[in-house]
JSON list of C-alpha atoms and ligand atoms in Angstrom, two decimals:
[
{"chain": "A", "resi": 1178, "resn": "MET", "atom": "CA", "xyz": [105.28, 93.74, 85.95]},
{"chain": "A", "resi": 1179, "resn": "ARG", "atom": "CA", "xyz": [105.67, 95.33, 82.72]},
{"chain": "A", "resi": 1180, "resn": "SER", "atom": "CA", "xyz": [103.83, 98.94, 82.54]},
{"chain": "A", "resi": 1181, "resn": "SER", "atom": "CA", "xyz": [101.95, 97.49, 78.99]},
{"chain": "A", "resi": 1182, "resn": "ASP", "atom": "CA", "xyz": [100.48, 95.05, 81.12]},
{"chain": "A", "resi": 1183, "resn": "TRP", "atom": "CA", "xyz": [97.90, 97.75, 82.82]},
{"chain": "A", "resi": 1184, "resn": "THR", "atom": "CA", "xyz": [97.12, 98.76, 79.21]},
{"chain": "A", "resi": 1185, "resn": "HIS", "atom": "CA", "xyz": [93.15, 98.24, 78.83]},
{"chain": "A", "resi": 1186, "resn": "SER", "atom": "CA", "xyz": [91.05, 99.68, 76.59]},
{"chain": "A", "resi": 1187, "resn": "THR", "atom": "CA", "xyz": [86.95, 99.99, 76.37]},
{"chain": "A", "resi": 1188, "resn": "GLU", "atom": "CA", "xyz": [86.66, 100.26, 72.98]},
{"chain": "A", "resi": 1189, "resn": "THR", "atom": "CA", "xyz": [84.40, 97.80, 71.74]},
{"chain": "A", "resi": 1190, "resn": "THR", "atom": "CA", "xyz": [82.91, 96.33, 68.29]},
{"chain": "A", "resi": 1191, "resn": "ALA", "atom": "CA", "xyz": [79.71, 97.77, 68.81]},
{"chain": "A", "resi": 1192, "resn": "ALA", "atom": "CA", "xyz": [78.28, 99.68, 65.84]},
{"chain": "A", "resi": 1193, "resn": "VAL", "atom": "CA", "xyz": [77.92, 102.64, 68.47]},
{"chain": "A", "resi": 1194, "resn": "PRO", "atom": "CA", "xyz": [81.40, 104.17, 68.99]},
{"chain": "A", "resi": 1195, "resn": "GLN", "atom": "CA", "xyz": [82.33, 104.35, 72.59]},
{"chain": "A", "resi": 1196, "resn": "PRO", "atom": "CA", "xyz": [84.74, 106.60, 74.17]},
{"chain": "A", "resi": 1197, "resn": "VAL", "atom": "CA", "xyz": [88.23, 104.63, 74.47]},
{"chain": "A", "resi": 1198, "resn": "HIS", "atom": "CA", "xyz": [90.14, 105.27, 77.63]},
{"chain": "A", "resi": 1199, "resn": "GLU", "atom": "CA", "xyz": [93.67, 103.44, 78.25]},
{"chain": "A", "resi": 1200, "resn": "LEU", "atom": "CA", "xyz": [94.45, 102.55, 81.90]},
{"chain": "A", "resi": 1201, "resn": "ARG", "atom": "CA", "xyz": [98.35, 103.29, 83.12]},
{"chain": "A", "resi": 1202, "resn": "ARG", "atom": "CA", "xyz": [99.95, 102.36, 86.10]},
{"chain": "A", "resi": 1203, "resn": "PHE", "atom": "CA", "xyz": [100.15, 105.43, 88.27]},
{"chain": "A", "resi": 1204, "resn": "GLY", "atom": "CA", "xyz": [104.01, 105.02, 89.09]},
{"chain": "A", "resi": 1205, "resn": "ASP", "atom": "CA", "xyz": [104.91, 104.86, 85.55]},
{"chain": "A", "resi": 1206, "resn": "VAL", "atom": "CA", "xyz": [102.89, 108.15, 84.38]},
{"chain": "A", "resi": 1207, "resn": "VAL", "atom": "CA", "xyz": [103.04, 110.46, 87.84]},
{"chain": "A", "resi": 1208, "resn": "ASP", "atom": "CA", "xyz": [106.01, 112.40, 87.01]},
{"chain": "A", "resi": 1209, "resn": "GLU", "atom": "CA", "xyz": [104.89, 112.96, 83.21]},
{"chain": "A", "resi": 1210, "resn": "LEU", "atom": "CA", "xyz": [100.95, 113.86, 83.92]},
{"chain": "A", "resi": 1211, "resn": "LEU", "atom": "CA", "xyz": [101.21, 115.28, 87.67]},
{"chain": "A", "resi": 1212, "resn": "ASP", "atom": "CA", "xyz": [100.26, 118.77, 86.71]},
{"chain": "A", "resi": 1213, "resn": "GLU", "atom": "CA", "xyz": [97.26, 117.33, 84.59]},
{"chain": "A", "resi": 1214, "resn": "LEU", "atom": "CA", "xyz": [96.23, 115.19, 87.36]},
{"chain": "A", "resi": 1215, "resn": "VAL", "atom": "CA", "xyz": [96.33, 118.20, 89.81]},
{"chain": "A", "resi": 1216, "resn": "GLU", "atom": "CA", "xyz": [93.91, 120.27, 87.15]},
{"chain": "A", "resi": 1217, "resn": "LEU", "atom": "CA", "xyz": [91.58, 117.19, 86.89]},
{"chain": "A", "resi": 1218, "resn": "GLU", "atom": "CA", "xyz": [91.46, 116.78, 90.56]},
{"chain": "A", "resi": 1219, "resn": "GLN", "atom": "CA", "xyz": [90.45, 120.68, 91.00]},
{"chain": "A", "resi": 1220, "resn": "HIS", "atom": "CA", "xyz": [87.73, 120.33, 88.17]},
{"chain": "A", "resi": 1221, "resn": "ALA", "atom": "CA", "xyz": [86.37, 116.98, 89.70]},
{"chain": "A", "resi": 1222, "resn": "HIS", "atom": "CA", "xyz": [86.12, 118.75, 92.97]},
{"chain": "A", "resi": 1223, "resn": "GLU", "atom": "CA", "xyz": [84.58, 122.39, 91.60]},
{"chain": "A", "resi": 1224, "resn": "ALA", "atom": "CA", "xyz": [81.75, 120.00, 89.67]},
{"chain": "A", "resi": 1225, "resn": "SER", "atom": "CA", "xyz": [81.07, 117.60, 92.57]},
{"chain": "A", "resi": 1226, "resn": "ASP", "atom": "CA", "xyz": [79.04, 117.90, 96.17]},
{"chain": "A", "resi": 1227, "resn": "HIS", "atom": "CA", "xyz": [80.34, 115.88, 98.79]},
{"chain": "A", "resi": 1228, "resn": "TYR", "atom": "CA", "xyz": [83.65, 114.82, 97.22]},
{"chain": "A", "resi": 1229, "resn": "ASP", "atom": "CA", "xyz": [86.10, 116.27, 100.13]},
{"chain": "A", "resi": 1230, "resn": "THR", "atom": "CA", "xyz": [86.77, 119.28, 101.91]},
{"chain": "A", "resi": 1231, "resn": "GLY", "atom": "CA", "xyz": [89.58, 120.39, 99.35]},
{"chain": "A", "resi": 1232, "resn": "PRO", "atom": "CA", "xyz": [91.13, 119.10, 96.29]},
{"chain": "A", "resi": 1233, "resn": "TRP", "atom": "CA", "xyz": [94.29, 117.22, 96.41]},
{"chain": "A", "resi": 1234, "resn": "GLN", "atom": "CA", "xyz": [97.47, 119.08, 95.75]},
{"chain": "A", "resi": 1235, "resn": "ARG", "atom": "CA", "xyz": [100.74, 118.11, 94.05]},
{"chain": "A", "resi": 1236, "resn": "GLU", "atom": "CA", "xyz": [101.74, 116.88, 97.43]},
{"chain": "A", "resi": 1237, "resn": "ASN", "atom": "CA", "xyz": [99.01, 114.67, 98.17]},
{"chain": "A", "resi": 1238, "resn": "PHE", "atom": "CA", "xyz": [99.55, 112.85, 94.69]},
{"chain": "A", "resi": 1239, "resn": "VAL", "atom": "CA", "xyz": [103.17, 112.26, 95.17]},
{"chain": "A", "resi": 1240, "resn": "ARG", "atom": "CA", "xyz": [103.05, 111.20, 98.82]},
{"chain": "A", "resi": 1241, "resn": "ASP", "atom": "CA", "xyz": [104.74, 108.07, 99.16]},
{"chain": "A", "resi": 1242, "resn": "LEU", "atom": "CA", "xyz": [102.52, 105.03, 100.47]},
{"chain": "A", "resi": 1243, "resn": "PRO", "atom": "CA", "xyz": [102.85, 101.52, 100.57]},
{"chain": "A", "resi": 1244, "resn": "GLY", "atom": "CA", "xyz": [102.36, 100.10, 96.93]},
{"chain": "A", "resi": 1245, "resn": "LYS", "atom": "CA", "xyz": [100.63, 103.34, 95.70]},
{"chain": "A", "resi": 1246, "resn": "ARG", "atom": "CA", "xyz": [102.65, 103.55, 92.69]},
{"chain": "A", "resi": 1247, "resn": "GLU", "atom": "CA", "xyz": [101.92, 99.82, 91.75]},
{"chain": "A", "resi": 1248, "resn": "LEU", "atom": "CA", "xyz": [98.21, 99.41, 92.65]},
{"chain": "A", "resi": 1249, "resn": "SER", "atom": "CA", "xyz": [96.97, 103.19, 91.78]},
{"chain": "A", "resi": 1250, "resn": "LEU", "atom": "CA", "xyz": [95.76, 103.70, 88.17]},
{"chain": "A", "resi": 1251, "resn": "VAL", "atom": "CA", "xyz": [95.20, 106.61, 85.46]},
{"chain": "A", "resi": 1252, "resn": "ALA", "atom": "CA", "xyz": [92.96, 106.49, 82.87]},
{"chain": "A", "resi": 1253, "resn": "THR", "atom": "CA", "xyz": [93.92, 108.43, 79.72]},
{"chain": "A", "resi": 1254, "resn": "VAL", "atom": "CA", "xyz": [91.91, 109.59, 76.59]},
{"chain": "A", "resi": 1255, "resn": "SER", "atom": "CA", "xyz": [94.69, 110.10, 73.87]},
{"chain": "A", "resi": 1256, "resn": "GLY", "atom": "CA", "xyz": [97.59, 110.41, 76.35]},
{"chain": "A", "resi": 1257, "resn": "THR", "atom": "CA", "xyz": [95.49, 112.89, 78.83]},
{"chain": "A", "resi": 1258, "resn": "PRO", "atom": "CA", "xyz": [94.34, 111.96, 82.02]},
{"chain": "A", "resi": 1259, "resn": "ALA", "atom": "CA", "xyz": [90.38, 111.48, 82.23]},
{"chain": "A", "resi": 1260, "resn": "GLY", "atom": "CA", "xyz": [90.27, 109.83, 85.88]},
{"chain": "A", "resi": 1261, "resn": "PHE", "atom": "CA", "xyz": [92.34, 107.93, 88.20]},
{"chain": "A", "resi": 1262, "resn": "LEU", "atom": "CA", "xyz": [92.17, 105.64, 91.42]},
{"chain": "A", "resi": 1263, "resn": "ILE", "atom": "CA", "xyz": [94.75, 106.29, 94.14]},
{"chain": "A", "resi": 1264, "resn": "ALA", "atom": "CA", "xyz": [95.24, 103.41, 96.63]},
{"chain": "A", "resi": 1265, "resn": "SER", "atom": "CA", "xyz": [98.00, 101.98, 98.77]},
{"chain": "A", "resi": 1266, "resn": "ARG", "atom": "CA", "xyz": [98.67, 98.15, 100.44]},
{"chain": "A", "resi": 1267, "resn": "ARG", "atom": "CA", "xyz": [97.35, 97.11, 103.87]},
{"chain": "A", "resi": 1268, "resn": "PRO", "atom": "CA", "xyz": [97.99, 94.13, 105.57]},
{"chain": "A", "resi": 1269, "resn": "ASP", "atom": "CA", "xyz": [95.07, 92.38, 104.62]},
{"chain": "A", "resi": 1270, "resn": "GLY", "atom": "CA", "xyz": [94.40, 94.06, 101.21]},
{"chain": "A", "resi": 1271, "resn": "ALA", "atom": "CA", "xyz": [94.60, 97.29, 100.26]},
{"chain": "A", "resi": 1272, "resn": "HIS", "atom": "CA", "xyz": [92.97, 100.68, 100.76]},
{"chain": "A", "resi": 1273, "resn": "LEU", "atom": "CA", "xyz": [91.48, 103.03, 98.16]},
{"chain": "A", "resi": 1274, "resn": "HIS", "atom": "CA", "xyz": [91.94, 106.31, 98.83]},
{"chain": "A", "resi": 1275, "resn": "ARG", "atom": "CA", "xyz": [90.27, 108.44, 95.96]},
{"chain": "A", "resi": 1276, "resn": "VAL", "atom": "CA", "xyz": [88.56, 108.05, 92.74]},
{"chain": "A", "resi": 1277, "resn": "ALA", "atom": "CA", "xyz": [87.90, 110.61, 90.51]},
{"chain": "A", "resi": 1278, "resn": "THR", "atom": "CA", "xyz": [86.62, 111.60, 86.65]},
{"chain": "A", "resi": 1279, "resn": "ASP", "atom": "CA", "xyz": [87.10, 114.62, 84.63]},
{"chain": "A", "resi": 1280, "resn": "PRO", "atom": "CA", "xyz": [83.60, 115.83, 84.49]},
{"chain": "A", "resi": 1281, "resn": "ARG", "atom": "CA", "xyz": [83.91, 116.22, 80.58]},
{"chain": "A", "resi": 1282, "resn": "HIS", "atom": "CA", "xyz": [84.25, 112.31, 80.71]},
{"chain": "A", "resi": 1283, "resn": "ARG", "atom": "CA", "xyz": [81.82, 111.04, 83.42]},
{"chain": "A", "resi": 1284, "resn": "ARG", "atom": "CA", "xyz": [79.15, 108.31, 83.12]},
{"chain": "A", "resi": 1285, "resn": "THR", "atom": "CA", "xyz": [81.21, 106.71, 80.38]},
{"chain": "A", "resi": 1286, "resn": "GLY", "atom": "CA", "xyz": [82.69, 104.03, 82.41]},
{"chain": "A", "resi": 1287, "resn": "VAL", "atom": "CA", "xyz": [85.98, 105.55, 83.54]},
{"chain": "A", "resi": 1288, "resn": "ALA", "atom": "CA", "xyz": [85.51, 105.10, 87.05]},
{"chain": "A", "resi": 1289, "resn": "SER", "atom": "CA", "xyz": [83.90, 101.84, 87.06]},
{"chain": "A", "resi": 1290, "resn": "GLY", "atom": "CA", "xyz": [86.99, 100.65, 84.37]},
{"chain": "A", "resi": 1291, "resn": "LEU", "atom": "CA", "xyz": [89.45, 101.95, 86.95]},
{"chain": "A", "resi": 1292, "resn": "VAL", "atom": "CA", "xyz": [87.69, 100.06, 89.97]},
{"chain": "A", "resi": 1293, "resn": "ALA", "atom": "CA", "xyz": [87.26, 96.65, 87.87]},
{"chain": "A", "resi": 1294, "resn": "ALA", "atom": "CA", "xyz": [90.95, 96.75, 86.92]},
{"chain": "A", "resi": 1295, "resn": "PHE", "atom": "CA", "xyz": [92.40, 97.40, 90.52]},
{"chain": "A", "resi": 1296, "resn": "LEU", "atom": "CA", "xyz": [89.95, 94.80, 92.37]},
{"chain": "A", "resi": 1297, "resn": "ALA", "atom": "CA", "xyz": [91.20, 92.36, 89.71]},
{"chain": "A", "resi": 1298, "resn": "ARG", "atom": "CA", "xyz": [94.92, 93.05, 90.29]},
{"chain": "A", "resi": 1299, "resn": "THR", "atom": "CA", "xyz": [94.61, 93.39, 94.04]},
{"chain": "A", "resi": 1300, "resn": "PRO", "atom": "CA", "xyz": [94.09, 90.39, 96.45]},
{"chain": "A", "resi": 1301, "resn": "GLY", "atom": "CA", "xyz": [92.43, 90.71, 100.00]},
{"chain": "A", "resi": 1302, "resn": "VAL", "atom": "CA", "xyz": [89.94, 93.00, 101.23]},
{"chain": "A", "resi": 1303, "resn": "VAL", "atom": "CA", "xyz": [89.77, 96.48, 99.64]},
{"chain": "A", "resi": 1304, "resn": "THR", "atom": "CA", "xyz": [88.51, 99.03, 102.33]},
{"chain": "A", "resi": 1305, "resn": "LEU", "atom": "CA", "xyz": [87.31, 102.82, 101.34]},
{"chain": "A", "resi": 1306, "resn": "VAL", "atom": "CA", "xyz": [85.31, 105.71, 103.24]},
{"chain": "A", "resi": 1307, "resn": "CYS", "atom": "CA", "xyz": [82.72, 107.74, 101.53]},
{"chain": "A", "resi": 1308, "resn": "ASP", "atom": "CA", "xyz": [80.40, 110.69, 101.99]},
{"chain": "A", "resi": 1309, "resn": "PRO", "atom": "CA", "xyz": [76.90, 109.14, 102.83]},
{"chain": "A", "resi": 1310, "resn": "ALA", "atom": "CA", "xyz": [75.73, 112.08, 100.57]},
{"chain": "A", "resi": 1311, "resn": "ASN", "atom": "CA", "xyz": [78.17, 111.14, 97.74]},
{"chain": "A", "resi": 1312, "resn": "ARG", "atom": "CA", "xyz": [75.33, 109.36, 95.70]},
{"chain": "A", "resi": 1313, "resn": "PRO", "atom": "CA", "xyz": [77.38, 109.02, 92.52]},
{"chain": "A", "resi": 1314, "resn": "ALA", "atom": "CA", "xyz": [80.14, 107.40, 94.39]},
{"chain": "A", "resi": 1315, "resn": "LEU", "atom": "CA", "xyz": [78.31, 105.09, 96.47]},
{"chain": "A", "resi": 1316, "resn": "ALA", "atom": "CA", "xyz": [76.46, 103.86, 93.47]},
{"chain": "A", "resi": 1317, "resn": "LEU", "atom": "CA", "xyz": [79.81, 103.18, 91.69]},
{"chain": "A", "resi": 1318, "resn": "TYR", "atom": "CA", "xyz": [81.15, 101.42, 94.93]},
{"chain": "A", "resi": 1319, "resn": "THR", "atom": "CA", "xyz": [77.89, 99.33, 95.31]},
{"chain": "A", "resi": 1320, "resn": "ARG", "atom": "CA", "xyz": [77.94, 98.25, 91.86]},
{"chain": "A", "resi": 1321, "resn": "ALA", "atom": "CA", "xyz": [81.65, 97.08, 92.07]},
{"chain": "A", "resi": 1322, "resn": "GLY", "atom": "CA", "xyz": [80.65, 94.95, 95.01]},
{"chain": "A", "resi": 1323, "resn": "PHE", "atom": "CA", "xyz": [81.60, 97.10, 98.11]},
{"chain": "A", "resi": 1324, "resn": "ARG", "atom": "CA", "xyz": [79.39, 97.03, 101.29]},
{"chain": "A", "resi": 1325, "resn": "VAL", "atom": "CA", "xyz": [78.80, 99.22, 104.12]},
{"chain": "A", "resi": 1326, "resn": "THR", "atom": "CA", "xyz": [80.52, 97.87, 107.05]},
{"chain": "A", "resi": 1327, "resn": "GLY", "atom": "CA", "xyz": [80.38, 100.69, 109.26]},
{"chain": "A", "resi": 1328, "resn": "THR", "atom": "CA", "xyz": [80.31, 104.47, 110.04]},
{"chain": "A", "resi": 1329, "resn": "THR", "atom": "CA", "xyz": [83.27, 106.47, 111.24]},
{"chain": "A", "resi": 1330, "resn": "PRO", "atom": "CA", "xyz": [83.69, 108.95, 114.00]},
{"chain": "A", "resi": 1331, "resn": "GLU", "atom": "CA", "xyz": [83.28, 111.91, 111.36]},
{"chain": "A", "resi": 1332, "resn": "GLY", "atom": "CA", "xyz": [80.10, 110.04, 110.27]},
{"chain": "A", "resi": 1333, "resn": "LYS", "atom": "CA", "xyz": [81.50, 108.64, 106.84]},
{"chain": "A", "resi": 1334, "resn": "LEU", "atom": "CA", "xyz": [80.78, 105.53, 105.54]},
{"chain": "A", "resi": 1335, "resn": "SER", "atom": "CA", "xyz": [83.26, 102.69, 105.57]},
{"chain": "A", "resi": 1336, "resn": "LEU", "atom": "CA", "xyz": [82.84, 100.53, 102.73]},
{"chain": "A", "resi": 1337, "resn": "ALA", "atom": "CA", "xyz": [84.69, 96.84, 101.93]},
{"chain": "A", "resi": 1338, "resn": "THR", "atom": "CA", "xyz": [84.84, 94.11, 99.60]},
{"chain": "A", "resi": 1339, "resn": "GLY", "atom": "CA", "xyz": [84.15, 90.96, 100.40]},
{"chain": "A", "resi": 1340, "resn": "THR", "atom": "CA", "xyz": [81.37, 91.43, 103.02]},
{"chain": "A", "resi": 1341, "resn": "THR", "atom": "CA", "xyz": [78.01, 90.66, 103.47]},
{"chain": "A", "resi": 1342, "resn": "PRO", "atom": "CA", "xyz": [75.39, 93.57, 102.98]},
{"chain": "A", "resi": 1343, "resn": "HIS", "atom": "CA", "xyz": [75.66, 95.89, 106.15]},
{"chain": "A", "resi": 1344, "resn": "ARG", "atom": "CA", "xyz": [71.47, 96.00, 107.42]},
{"chain": "B", "resi": 1330, "resn": "LIG", "atom": "C1", "xyz": [81.84, 109.19, 91.43]},
{"chain": "B", "resi": 1330, "resn": "LIG", "atom": "C2", "xyz": [82.42, 109.20, 90.17]},
{"chain": "B", "resi": 1330, "resn": "LIG", "atom": "C3", "xyz": [84.06, 109.05, 90.59]},
{"chain": "B", "resi": 1330, "resn": "LIG", "atom": "C4", "xyz": [82.09, 108.33, 89.32]},
{"chain": "B", "resi": 1330, "resn": "LIG", "atom": "O1", "xyz": [82.92, 108.53, 88.06]},
{"chain": "B", "resi": 1330, "resn": "LIG", "atom": "P1", "xyz": [82.23, 107.92, 86.32]},
{"chain": "B", "resi": 1330, "resn": "LIG", "atom": "O2", "xyz": [83.46, 107.88, 85.56]},
{"chain": "B", "resi": 1330, "resn": "LIG", "atom": "O3", "xyz": [81.39, 109.10, 85.99]},
{"chain": "B", "resi": 1330, "resn": "LIG", "atom": "O4", "xyz": [81.73, 106.26, 86.75]},
{"chain": "B", "resi": 1330, "resn": "LIG", "atom": "P2", "xyz": [81.26, 105.47, 85.57]},
{"chain": "B", "resi": 1330, "resn": "LIG", "atom": "O5", "xyz": [80.69, 106.46, 84.37]},
{"chain": "B", "resi": 1330, "resn": "LIG", "atom": "O6", "xyz": [82.16, 104.42, 85.64]},
{"chain": "B", "resi": 1330, "resn": "LIG", "atom": "O7", "xyz": [80.01, 105.01, 86.39]},
{"chain": "B", "resi": 1330, "resn": "LIG", "atom": "C5", "xyz": [79.84, 103.87, 86.95]},
{"chain": "B", "resi": 1330, "resn": "LIG", "atom": "C6", "xyz": [78.52, 103.63, 87.62]},
{"chain": "B", "resi": 1330, "resn": "LIG", "atom": "O8", "xyz": [78.39, 104.68, 88.91]},
{"chain": "B", "resi": 1330, "resn": "LIG", "atom": "C7", "xyz": [77.21, 105.41, 89.48]},
{"chain": "B", "resi": 1330, "resn": "LIG", "atom": "N1", "xyz": [77.13, 107.00, 88.97]},
{"chain": "B", "resi": 1330, "resn": "LIG", "atom": "C8", "xyz": [78.10, 107.13, 88.46]},
{"chain": "B", "resi": 1330, "resn": "LIG", "atom": "N2", "xyz": [77.99, 108.64, 88.30]},
{"chain": "B", "resi": 1330, "resn": "LIG", "atom": "C9", "xyz": [76.56, 108.63, 89.11]},
{"chain": "B", "resi": 1330, "resn": "LIG", "atom": "C10", "xyz": [75.63, 109.62, 89.08]},
{"chain": "B", "resi": 1330, "resn": "LIG", "atom": "N3", "xyz": [75.90, 111.15, 88.99]},
{"chain": "B", "resi": 1330, "resn": "LIG", "atom": "N4", "xyz": [74.71, 109.61, 89.56]},
{"chain": "B", "resi": 1330, "resn": "LIG", "atom": "C11", "xyz": [74.41, 108.41, 90.13]},
{"chain": "B", "resi": 1330, "resn": "LIG", "atom": "N5", "xyz": [75.06, 107.05, 89.74]},
{"chain": "B", "resi": 1330, "resn": "LIG", "atom": "C12", "xyz": [76.27, 107.64, 89.23]},
{"chain": "B", "resi": 1330, "resn": "LIG", "atom": "C13", "xyz": [76.20, 104.47, 88.12]},
{"chain": "B", "resi": 1330, "resn": "LIG", "atom": "O9", "xyz": [75.57, 103.16, 88.64]},
{"chain": "B", "resi": 1330, "resn": "LIG", "atom": "C14", "xyz": [77.23, 104.42, 86.76]},
{"chain": "B", "resi": 1330, "resn": "LIG", "atom": "O10", "xyz": [76.62, 103.08, 86.01]},
{"chain": "B", "resi": 1330, "resn": "LIG", "atom": "P3", "xyz": [75.91, 103.56, 85.05]},
{"chain": "B", "resi": 1330, "resn": "LIG", "atom": "O11", "xyz": [76.34, 104.84, 84.17]},
{"chain": "B", "resi": 1330, "resn": "LIG", "atom": "O12", "xyz": [75.55, 102.29, 84.10]},
{"chain": "B", "resi": 1330, "resn": "LIG", "atom": "O13", "xyz": [74.41, 103.64, 85.40]},
{"chain": "B", "resi": 1330, "resn": "LIG", "atom": "C15", "xyz": [82.52, 110.92, 89.61]},
{"chain": "B", "resi": 1330, "resn": "LIG", "atom": "O14", "xyz": [81.13, 111.29, 89.54]},
{"chain": "B", "resi": 1330, "resn": "LIG", "atom": "C16", "xyz": [83.58, 111.67, 90.30]},
{"chain": "B", "resi": 1330, "resn": "LIG", "atom": "O15", "xyz": [84.95, 112.13, 89.98]},
{"chain": "B", "resi": 1330, "resn": "LIG", "atom": "N6", "xyz": [83.13, 112.41, 91.31]},
{"chain": "B", "resi": 1330, "resn": "LIG", "atom": "C17", "xyz": [84.06, 113.14, 92.19]},
{"chain": "B", "resi": 1330, "resn": "LIG", "atom": "C18", "xyz": [85.01, 112.40, 93.12]},
{"chain": "B", "resi": 1330, "resn": "LIG", "atom": "C19", "xyz": [84.37, 111.71, 93.78]},
{"chain": "B", "resi": 1330, "resn": "LIG", "atom": "O16", "xyz": [83.19, 112.04, 94.76]},
{"chain": "B", "resi": 1330, "resn": "LIG", "atom": "N7", "xyz": [85.12, 110.49, 94.00]},
{"chain": "B", "resi": 1330, "resn": "LIG", "atom": "C20", "xyz": [84.47, 109.41, 95.24]},
{"chain": "B", "resi": 1330, "resn": "LIG", "atom": "C21", "xyz": [85.08, 109.45, 96.59]},
{"chain": "B", "resi": 1330, "resn": "LIG", "atom": "S1", "xyz": [86.76, 109.50, 97.01]}
]
């Protein structure tokens, strides 16, 4: 697949100007944008309750996992990362490890654009784990079609696509 196959724009023809972001394949840009991704992660962590115990560092971004470079995405605005989605391949589909948006770009559709593009390109079941108190993330995932499937031993929620709502 060519990297340009991932290029996606949120620009619309509506009268009200919309923020524009492009989606890039993680493997194509991680070397070039690694410092910016680490910085974005730091800012996202500082601005968010219930994200994670600590922000990812360089080694977390570059750690090799099956399919990570192909499945993961970076949203850029004027060439600078505005958000990212990190995933890896699993036997039945994929696991979504992390989604984050730069606080300056929140509520502009960056994360939902990342998740929608990722799901459209990823066959099978997609799983993730989320803190039950992380309301923005749960709203994002629920709107994208994820459903709660259980609770981890650490008290986090397990979510997956392609499942019926958990009661
Ligand atoms: C969760 C997060 C990724 C959302 O990013 P975003 O780019 O602002 O999300 P979007 O603009 O695509 O919003 C999509 C939908 O998610 C929900 N949502 C996003 N932020 C929300 C908030 N603060 N409160 C309630 N719902 C929210 C809404 O349903 C929203 O749609 P709407 O704006 O049309 O109402 C962002 O808040 C973030 O980076 N948080 C820290 C990292 C994190 O917690 N990641 C998830 C766990 S790995």
